[in-house]
CSV table of C-alpha atoms and ligand atoms in Angstrom, one decimal:
chain,number,residue,atom,x,y,z
V,1,UNK,CA,0.0,0.0,0.0
V,2,UNK,CA,1.3,3.5,-0.9
V,3,UNK,CA,1.8,5.5,2.3
V,4,UNK,CA,0.2,8.9,2.5
V,5,UNK,CA,2.3,11.2,4.7
V,6,UNK,CA,0.2,13.2,7.0
V,7,UNK,CA,1.8,16.5,6.2
V,8,UNK,CA,1.4,16.0,2.5
V,9,UNK,CA,-2.1,14.8,2.7
V,10,UNK,CA,-5.0,16.9,1.5
V,11,UNK,CA,-8.6,16.1,2.2
V,12,UNK,CA,-10.0,14.7,-1.0
V,13,UNK,CA,-13.0,17.0,-1.4
V,14,UNK,CA,-13.0,16.5,-5.1
V,15,UNK,CA,-13.7,12.8,-4.6
V,16,UNK,CA,-17.0,13.6,-3.1
V,17,UNK,CA,-18.5,13.6,-6.6
V,18,UNK,CA,-17.6,10.0,-7.2
V,19,UNK,CA,-20.1,8.9,-4.5
V,20,UNK,CA,-23.1,10.5,-6.2
V,21,UNK,CA,-23.1,7.9,-8.9
V,22,UNK,CA,-26.5,6.3,-9.4
V,23,UNK,CA,-25.3,2.8,-8.8
V,24,UNK,CA,-22.9,3.5,-5.9
V,25,UNK,CA,-21.6,0.7,-3.8
V,26,UNK,CA,-20.8,1.7,-0.2
V,27,UNK,CA,-18.6,0.1,2.3
V,28,UNK,CA,-19.6,0.6,6.0
V,29,UNK,CA,-17.3,0.0,9.0
V,30,UNK,CA,-18.6,-0.4,12.5
V,31,UNK,CA,-16.4,-0.6,15.6
V,32,UNK,CA,-18.0,1.6,18.3
V,33,UNK,CA,-18.0,-1.1,21.0
V,34,UNK,CA,-17.8,-4.9,21.1
V,35,UNK,CA,-18.6,-5.6,17.4
V,36,UNK,CA,-16.4,-5.2,14.4
V,37,UNK,CA,-18.5,-5.0,11.3
V,38,UNK,CA,-17.9,-4.6,7.6
V,39,UNK,CA,-21.0,-4.1,5.4
V,40,UNK,CA,-21.4,-3.6,1.7
V,41,UNK,CA,-24.6,-2.0,0.4
V,42,UNK,CA,-25.7,-0.5,-2.9
V,43,UNK,CA,-27.3,2.9,-3.3
V,44,UNK,CA,-30.6,1.0,-4.0
V,45,UNK,CA,-30.4,-0.5,-0.6
V,46,UNK,CA,-29.3,-4.0,-1.7
V,47,UNK,CA,-27.2,-5.6,1.0
V,48,UNK,CA,-24.3,-7.4,-0.6
V,49,UNK,CA,-22.5,-8.5,2.6
V,50,UNK,CA,-22.9,-7.9,6.3
V,51,UNK,CA,-19.9,-9.4,8.1
V,52,UNK,CA,-19.6,-9.1,11.9
V,53,UNK,CA,-17.4,-10.4,14.7
V,54,UNK,CA,-18.2,-9.8,18.4
V,55,UNK,CA,-15.6,-9.5,21.1
V,56,UNK,CA,-16.6,-11.7,24.0
V,57,UNK,CA,-14.5,-11.0,27.2
V,58,UNK,CA,-13.4,-14.1,29.1
V,59,UNK,CA,-14.7,-12.6,32.3
V,60,UNK,CA,-16.1,-9.3,33.4
V,61,UNK,CA,-17.3,-6.5,31.1
V,62,UNK,CA,-15.8,-5.1,27.9
V,63,UNK,CA,-12.2,-3.9,28.2
V,64,UNK,CA,-11.9,-1.2,25.6
V,65,UNK,CA,-8.3,-2.0,24.7
V,66,UNK,CA,-9.0,-5.8,24.5
V,67,UNK,CA,-12.0,-5.1,22.3
V,68,UNK,CA,-9.9,-2.8,20.0
V,69,UNK,CA,-7.3,-5.6,19.7
V,70,UNK,CA,-10.0,-8.0,18.7
V,71,UNK,CA,-11.2,-5.5,16.0
V,72,UNK,CA,-7.8,-4.9,14.6
V,73,UNK,CA,-7.2,-8.7,14.4
V,74,UNK,CA,-10.6,-9.4,12.8
V,75,UNK,CA,-10.9,-6.5,10.3
V,76,UNK,CA,-8.7,-8.0,7.7
V,77,UNK,CA,-10.7,-11.3,7.8
V,78,UNK,CA,-14.0,-9.4,7.7
V,79,UNK,CA,-12.9,-7.2,4.8
V,80,UNK,CA,-11.8,-10.3,2.9
V,81,UNK,CA,-15.1,-12.2,3.6
V,82,UNK,CA,-17.2,-9.2,2.7
V,83,UNK,CA,-15.5,-8.6,-0.7
V,84,UNK,CA,-15.6,-12.4,-1.5
V,85,UNK,CA,-19.3,-12.6,-0.6
V,86,UNK,CA,-20.1,-9.4,-2.6
V,87,UNK,CA,-17.9,-10.6,-5.5
V,88,UNK,CA,-16.4,-7.1,-5.7
V,89,UNK,CA,-13.0,-5.5,-6.0
V,90,UNK,CA,-12.0,-2.7,-3.7
V,91,UNK,CA,-11.9,-0.3,-6.7
V,92,UNK,CA,-15.6,-0.8,-7.2
V,93,UNK,CA,-16.5,0.9,-3.9
V,94,UNK,CA,-17.5,4.6,-4.3
V,95,UNK,CA,-17.8,5.6,-0.7
V,96,UNK,CA,-16.4,4.5,2.7
V,97,UNK,CA,-18.5,5.3,5.7
V,98,UNK,CA,-17.4,4.5,9.3
V,99,UNK,CA,-18.9,5.1,12.7
V,100,UNK,CA,-17.0,8.1,14.3
V,101,UNK,CA,-19.0,7.9,17.6
V,102,UNK,CA,-20.3,7.6,20.1
V,103,UNK,CA,-18.3,4.7,21.5
V,104,UNK,CA,-15.1,3.4,23.2
V,105,UNK,CA,-12.0,5.4,22.2
V,106,UNK,CA,-9.7,2.6,21.3
V,107,UNK,CA,-12.4,0.7,19.4
V,108,UNK,CA,-13.4,3.8,17.5
V,109,UNK,CA,-9.8,4.6,16.5
V,110,UNK,CA,-9.3,1.0,15.2
V,111,UNK,CA,-12.4,1.3,12.9
V,112,UNK,CA,-11.3,4.8,11.8
V,113,UNK,CA,-7.8,3.6,11.0
V,114,UNK,CA,-9.2,0.7,9.0
V,115,UNK,CA,-11.6,3.0,7.2
V,116,UNK,CA,-8.9,5.6,6.4
V,117,UNK,CA,-6.4,3.0,5.3
V,118,UNK,CA,-8.9,1.5,2.9
V,119,UNK,CA,-10.3,4.8,1.6
V,120,UNK,CA,-7.0,6.6,1.1
V,121,UNK,CA,-5.2,3.7,-0.4
V,122,UNK,CA,-7.9,3.3,-3.0
V,123,UNK,CA,-8.7,7.0,-3.5
V,124,UNK,CA,-12.3,6.7,-2.2
V,125,UNK,CA,-14.0,9.5,-0.2
V,126,UNK,CA,-14.5,8.9,3.5
V,127,UNK,CA,-17.4,9.9,5.7
V,128,UNK,CA,-17.7,9.6,9.4
V,129,UNK,CA,-21.3,9.0,10.7
V,130,UNK,CA,-23.1,8.9,14.0
V,131,UNK,CA,-23.8,5.3,15.2
V,132,UNK,CA,-27.1,6.0,16.9
V,133,UNK,CA,-28.5,7.8,13.8
V,134,UNK,CA,-27.5,4.8,11.7
V,135,UNK,CA,-29.7,2.6,13.9
V,136,UNK,CA,-32.6,4.9,13.0
V,137,UNK,CA,-31.9,5.4,9.4
V,138,UNK,CA,-31.6,1.7,8.7
V,139,UNK,CA,-35.4,1.7,9.6
V,140,UNK,CA,-35.9,3.8,6.5
V,141,UNK,CA,-34.6,0.9,4.4
V,142,UNK,CA,-37.4,-1.2,6.0
V,143,UNK,CA,-40.0,1.3,4.7
V,144,UNK,CA,-40.3,3.8,7.6
V,145,UNK,CA,-40.3,7.4,6.5
V,146,UNK,CA,-40.3,9.5,9.7
V,147,UNK,CA,-40.2,7.2,12.7
V,148,UNK,CA,-39.6,7.3,16.4
V,149,UNK,CA,-36.7,4.9,17.1
V,150,UNK,CA,-36.7,2.8,20.2
V,151,UNK,CA,-33.0,2.2,20.4
V,152,UNK,CA,-32.1,-0.5,23.0
V,153,UNK,CA,-28.5,-1.6,22.9
V,154,UNK,CA,-25.6,-2.4,25.3
V,155,UNK,CA,-24.5,1.1,26.2
V,156,UNK,CA,-27.3,3.1,24.6
V,157,UNK,CA,-30.9,3.4,25.5
V,158,UNK,CA,-32.7,6.2,23.8
V,159,UNK,CA,-35.9,7.2,22.2
V,160,UNK,CA,-35.0,9.3,19.1
V,161,UNK,CA,-37.1,11.2,16.5
V,162,UNK,CA,-36.5,13.9,14.0
V,163,UNK,CA,-37.6,17.5,14.8
V,164,UNK,CA,-36.2,20.8,13.4
V,165,UNK,CA,-33.0,19.7,11.6
V,166,UNK,CA,-31.9,17.3,14.3
V,167,UNK,CA,-32.5,13.8,15.6
V,168,UNK,CA,-33.7,14.7,19.1
V,169,UNK,CA,-33.5,12.4,22.1
V,170,UNK,CA,-37.0,12.4,23.6
V,171,UNK,CA,-36.1,10.0,26.4
V,172,UNK,CA,-33.1,8.0,27.5
V,173,UNK,CA,-31.6,6.1,30.4
V,174,UNK,CA,-30.3,8.2,33.2
V,175,UNK,CA,-27.9,5.5,34.4
V,176,UNK,CA,-26.8,2.3,32.6
V,177,UNK,CA,-27.9,1.1,29.1
V,178,UNK,CA,-30.6,-1.6,29.2
V,179,UNK,CA,-28.3,-4.2,27.5
V,180,UNK,CA,-25.4,-3.5,29.8
V,181,UNK,CA,-27.9,-3.9,32.7
V,182,UNK,CA,-29.0,-7.3,31.4
V,183,UNK,CA,-25.4,-8.3,30.8
V,184,UNK,CA,-24.5,-7.2,34.4
V,185,UNK,CA,-27.4,-9.2,35.9
V,186,UNK,CA,-26.5,-12.2,33.8
V,187,UNK,CA,-22.8,-12.0,34.7
V,188,UNK,CA,-23.6,-11.8,38.5
V,189,UNK,CA,-26.0,-14.8,38.0
V,190,UNK,CA,-23.1,-16.7,36.4
V,191,UNK,CA,-24.5,-16.8,32.9
V,192,UNK,CA,-21.6,-15.2,31.0
V,193,UNK,CA,-21.7,-12.6,28.2
V,194,UNK,CA,-23.8,-11.5,26.3
V,195,UNK,CA,-26.5,-11.9,28.9
V,196,UNK,CA,-29.6,-10.7,27.0
V,197,UNK,CA,-30.1,-13.8,24.8
V,198,UNK,CA,-29.5,-16.1,27.8
V,199,UNK,CA,-32.0,-14.2,29.9
V,200,UNK,CA,-34.5,-14.4,27.0
V,201,UNK,CA,-34.2,-18.2,26.9
V,202,UNK,CA,-34.8,-18.5,30.7
V,203,UNK,CA,-37.6,-15.9,31.0
V,204,UNK,CA,-40.5,-18.3,31.4
V,205,UNK,CA,-42.1,-17.1,34.6
V,206,UNK,CA,-44.6,-18.2,35.8
V,207,UNK,CA,-44.7,-15.5,38.6
V,208,UNK,CA,-44.4,-11.8,37.9
V,209,UNK,CA,-42.4,-10.4,40.8
V,210,UNK,CA,-42.6,-6.9,42.1
V,211,UNK,CA,-39.5,-5.1,40.8
V,212,UNK,CA,-38.7,-1.3,40.4
V,213,UNK,CA,-40.4,0.3,37.5
V,214,UNK,CA,-38.4,3.5,36.9
V,215,UNK,CA,-39.8,5.8,34.3
V,216,UNK,CA,-39.0,9.4,35.3
V,217,UNK,CA,-40.7,11.8,32.9
V,218,UNK,CA,-39.4,10.6,29.6
V,219,UNK,CA,-36.3,9.0,31.0
V,220,UNK,CA,-35.6,5.5,32.4
V,221,UNK,CA,-33.3,4.0,35.0
V,222,UNK,CA,-32.3,0.4,34.9
V,223,UNK,CA,-29.6,0.1,37.6
V,224,UNK,CA,-32.0,-0.4,40.6
V,225,UNK,CA,-34.0,-2.9,38.6
V,226,UNK,CA,-31.0,-5.1,38.0
V,227,UNK,CA,-29.9,-5.0,41.6
V,228,UNK,CA,-33.4,-5.8,42.8
V,229,UNK,CA,-33.6,-8.7,40.4
V,230,UNK,CA,-30.3,-10.1,41.7
V,231,UNK,CA,-31.6,-9.9,45.3
V,232,UNK,CA,-34.8,-11.7,44.3
V,233,UNK,CA,-32.6,-14.5,42.9
V,234,UNK,CA,-30.5,-14.6,46.0
V,235,UNK,CA,-33.6,-14.8,48.2
V,236,UNK,CA,-34.6,-18.0,46.4
V,237,UNK,CA,-36.9,-17.1,43.5
V,238,UNK,CA,-36.3,-19.2,40.5
V,239,UNK,CA,-34.1,-17.9,37.6
V,240,UNK,CA,-37.1,-18.4,35.3
V,241,UNK,CA,-39.3,-16.2,37.4
V,242,UNK,CA,-36.7,-13.5,38.0
V,243,UNK,CA,-35.6,-13.2,34.4
V,244,UNK,CA,-39.2,-13.1,33.2
V,245,UNK,CA,-40.1,-10.3,35.7
V,246,UNK,CA,-36.9,-8.4,34.8
V,247,UNK,CA,-37.7,-8.5,31.1
V,248,UNK,CA,-41.4,-7.5,31.6
V,249,UNK,CA,-40.4,-4.4,33.6
V,250,UNK,CA,-37.4,-3.3,31.5
V,251,UNK,CA,-39.3,-3.7,28.2
V,252,UNK,CA,-42.6,-2.2,29.5
V,253,UNK,CA,-40.6,0.9,30.7
V,254,UNK,CA,-39.0,1.2,27.3
V,255,UNK,CA,-42.3,0.8,25.4
V,256,UNK,CA,-44.0,3.3,27.7
V,257,UNK,CA,-41.4,6.0,26.8
V,258,UNK,CA,-41.6,5.2,23.1
V,259,UNK,CA,-45.4,5.4,23.2
V,260,UNK,CA,-45.2,8.8,24.9
V,261,UNK,CA,-42.8,10.0,22.2
V,262,UNK,CA,-45.2,8.8,19.5
V,263,UNK,CA,-48.0,10.7,21.3
V,264,UNK,CA,-45.9,13.8,21.7
V,265,UNK,CA,-44.5,14.0,18.2
V,266,UNK,CA,-47.7,12.8,16.5
V,267,UNK,CA,-45.5,10.4,14.4
V,268,UNK,CA,-47.1,7.3,13.1
V,269,UNK,CA,-44.1,4.9,12.8
V,270,UNK,CA,-41.9,3.1,15.3
V,271,UNK,CA,-38.6,1.5,14.5
V,272,UNK,CA,-36.8,-0.9,16.8
V,273,UNK,CA,-33.0,-0.9,16.9
V,274,UNK,CA,-30.0,-2.2,19.0
V,275,UNK,CA,-29.1,-5.6,20.2
V,276,UNK,CA,-31.9,-5.8,22.7
V,277,UNK,CA,-34.3,-5.4,19.9
V,278,UNK,CA,-33.5,-9.0,18.9
V,279,UNK,CA,-35.6,-10.1,21.9
V,280,UNK,CA,-38.9,-11.7,20.9
V,281,UNK,CA,-40.8,-10.5,24.0
V,282,UNK,CA,-39.7,-6.9,23.3
V,283,UNK,CA,-40.8,-7.2,19.7
V,284,UNK,CA,-44.1,-8.6,20.8
V,285,UNK,CA,-44.7,-5.7,23.3
V,286,UNK,CA,-43.8,-3.1,20.8
V,287,UNK,CA,-46.1,-4.7,18.2
V,288,UNK,CA,-49.0,-4.7,20.7
V,289,UNK,CA,-48.4,-1.1,21.7
V,290,UNK,CA,-48.2,0.1,18.1
V,291,UNK,CA,-51.3,-1.9,17.1
V,292,UNK,CA,-53.3,-0.4,19.9
V,293,UNK,CA,-52.2,3.1,18.9
V,294,UNK,CA,-52.8,2.5,15.2
V,295,UNK,CA,-49.1,3.1,14.5
V,296,UNK,CA,-46.8,1.1,12.1
V,297,UNK,CA,-44.0,-0.9,13.7
V,298,UNK,CA,-40.9,-1.6,11.7
V,299,UNK,CA,-38.7,-4.3,13.1
V,300,UNK,CA,-35.4,-4.8,11.2
V,301,UNK,CA,-34.0,-8.3,10.9
V,302,UNK,CA,-31.8,-9.3,13.8
V,303,UNK,CA,-28.5,-8.8,11.9
V,304,UNK,CA,-29.6,-5.2,11.2
V,305,UNK,CA,-30.7,-4.5,14.8
V,306,UNK,CA,-27.3,-5.4,16.3
V,307,UNK,CA,-24.3,-3.2,15.6
V,308,UNK,CA,-23.3,-3.7,11.9
V,309,UNK,CA,-21.5,-2.1,9.0
V,310,UNK,CA,-24.4,-2.1,6.7
V,311,UNK,CA,-26.3,0.6,8.6
V,312,UNK,CA,-23.2,2.7,8.8
V,313,UNK,CA,-22.7,2.4,5.0
V,314,UNK,CA,-26.4,3.2,4.4
V,315,UNK,CA,-26.4,6.3,6.5
V,316,UNK,CA,-23.1,7.5,4.9
V,317,UNK,CA,-24.7,7.1,1.5
V,318,UNK,CA,-27.9,8.9,2.5
V,319,UNK,CA,-25.9,11.8,3.8
V,320,UNK,CA,-23.8,12.2,0.7
V,321,UNK,CA,-26.8,11.8,-1.6
V,322,UNK,CA,-28.6,14.5,0.5
V,323,UNK,CA,-25.7,16.9,-0.1
V,324,UNK,CA,-24.0,16.6,3.2
V,325,UNK,CA,-20.6,18.2,2.7
V,326,UNK,CA,-17.7,16.0,3.8
V,327,UNK,CA,-15.2,18.0,5.9
V,328,UNK,CA,-12.0,17.4,7.8
V,329,UNK,CA,-14.2,16.6,10.9
V,330,UNK,CA,-15.2,13.4,9.2
V,331,UNK,CA,-11.7,12.2,9.7
V,332,UNK,CA,-11.9,12.4,13.5
V,333,UNK,CA,-13.5,10.0,16.0
V,334,UNK,CA,-15.7,11.5,18.7
V,335,UNK,CA,-16.3,9.3,21.7
V,336,UNK,CA,-19.2,11.5,23.0
V,337,UNK,CA,-20.8,12.1,19.7
V,338,UNK,CA,-24.4,12.5,20.9
V,339,UNK,CA,-27.4,11.9,18.6
V,340,UNK,CA,-28.5,15.5,18.9
V,341,UNK,CA,-25.1,17.0,18.0
V,342,UNK,CA,-25.6,15.9,14.3
V,343,UNK,CA,-26.8,18.6,12.0
V,344,UNK,CA,-29.2,16.7,9.8
V,345,UNK,CA,-28.7,18.4,6.5
V,346,UNK,CA,-29.6,15.5,4.2
V,347,UNK,CA,-33.3,15.0,4.9
T,401,AMP,P1,-25.6,-3.8,20.6
T,401,AMP,O1,-24.8,-2.9,21.6
T,401,AMP,O2,-26.6,-3.0,19.9
T,401,AMP,O3,-24.8,-4.6,19.7
T,401,AMP,O4,-26.3,-4.8,21.5
T,401,AMP,C1,-25.7,-5.7,22.4
T,401,AMP,C2,-26.6,-5.9,23.6
T,401,AMP,O5,-27.8,-6.6,23.2
T,401,AMP,C3,-26.0,-6.8,24.7
T,401,AMP,O6,-26.1,-6.1,25.9
T,401,AMP,C4,-26.8,-8.1,24.6
T,401,AMP,O7,-27.0,-8.7,25.9
T,401,AMP,C5,-28.1,-7.5,24.1
T,401,AMP,N1,-28.9,-8.6,23.4
T,401,AMP,C6,-28.6,-9.3,22.3
T,401,AMP,N2,-29.6,-10.2,22.0
T,401,AMP,C7,-30.5,-10.0,23.0
T,401,AMP,C8,-31.8,-10.7,23.2
T,401,AMP,N3,-32.2,-11.6,22.5
T,401,AMP,N4,-32.5,-10.2,24.3
T,401,AMP,C9,-32.1,-9.2,25.1
T,401,AMP,N5,-30.9,-8.6,24.9
T,401,AMP,C10,-30.1,-9.0,23.9
T,402,MG,MG1,-25.6,0.1,18.6
């Protein structure tokens, strides 16, 4: 690969035109937390490949540096698999999009480095996008036009919708993310990581225990719920009953806030996103709530709900197509890149 010296390097603004081609093919790179993802999608929304690899810690939570090492080890394999599956050559890519935040610093930098190396060595324009907005905009590929997003992932728990040139956060967790909460409970109960799917398998009831239900205005809190669930387990309730009660409370809280955001904004579409949105009970609750309100519910396939490169590529394409101007900022990662910091110029 030809090295580009930093001091000689000029931001390739002129290359922006290349990505406006009708049949563009976009490469999306995800690395904000535990998942390294490489996706390839066309400007028509056809997914050509969605390669992912998740870092699973041997014990405890995610260690950012270890996760970043996992990503740098797996990116070459993921790139290779993606290009093989899509039957493409790197030169056929017209835009590289990567998640510049929010996320864990070392993980973000690994993804950004992979994105820059690929883009610059092939002379392709590079755009940095917001990970949370990507979870919402992949819902547009499913047919939504102006949805409320219920975004339930490991670190993030937000209810997001568009209003006045920004994606606004209508409600969010005021302590831990719902997924991290489920993972913490599961870890303490000896189930290992990731906890969400293990909890889902066990959550059979039959009893619904009295656990904290913490909706504060439009915000939610999950920490007390997880601690209370663990004490119920310690005091002799069955794991089936505790996990069932935990899910019922956590998901009802999330759906309540999403429903209020729908009522407040008058929007008529809900999109689910984030790893926790893989949960069948959550999907069922959201479906019931939206049916009762006469609102459409868009539930992306599980490999598009979890962190993935396809959604990053799709958002990058939508931004460029909508005349977003790539700047030097797109080169930089931003650990605390909040949803409502993004100027939505492309809608
Ligand atoms: P993300 O950060 O969006 O990739 O999502 C990862 C989180 O989703 C982790 O906290 C997982 O425990 C959680 N998760 C994955 N599958 C499920 C599931 N079926 N039910 C509940 N949580 C899940
Ligand atoms: Mg996510």
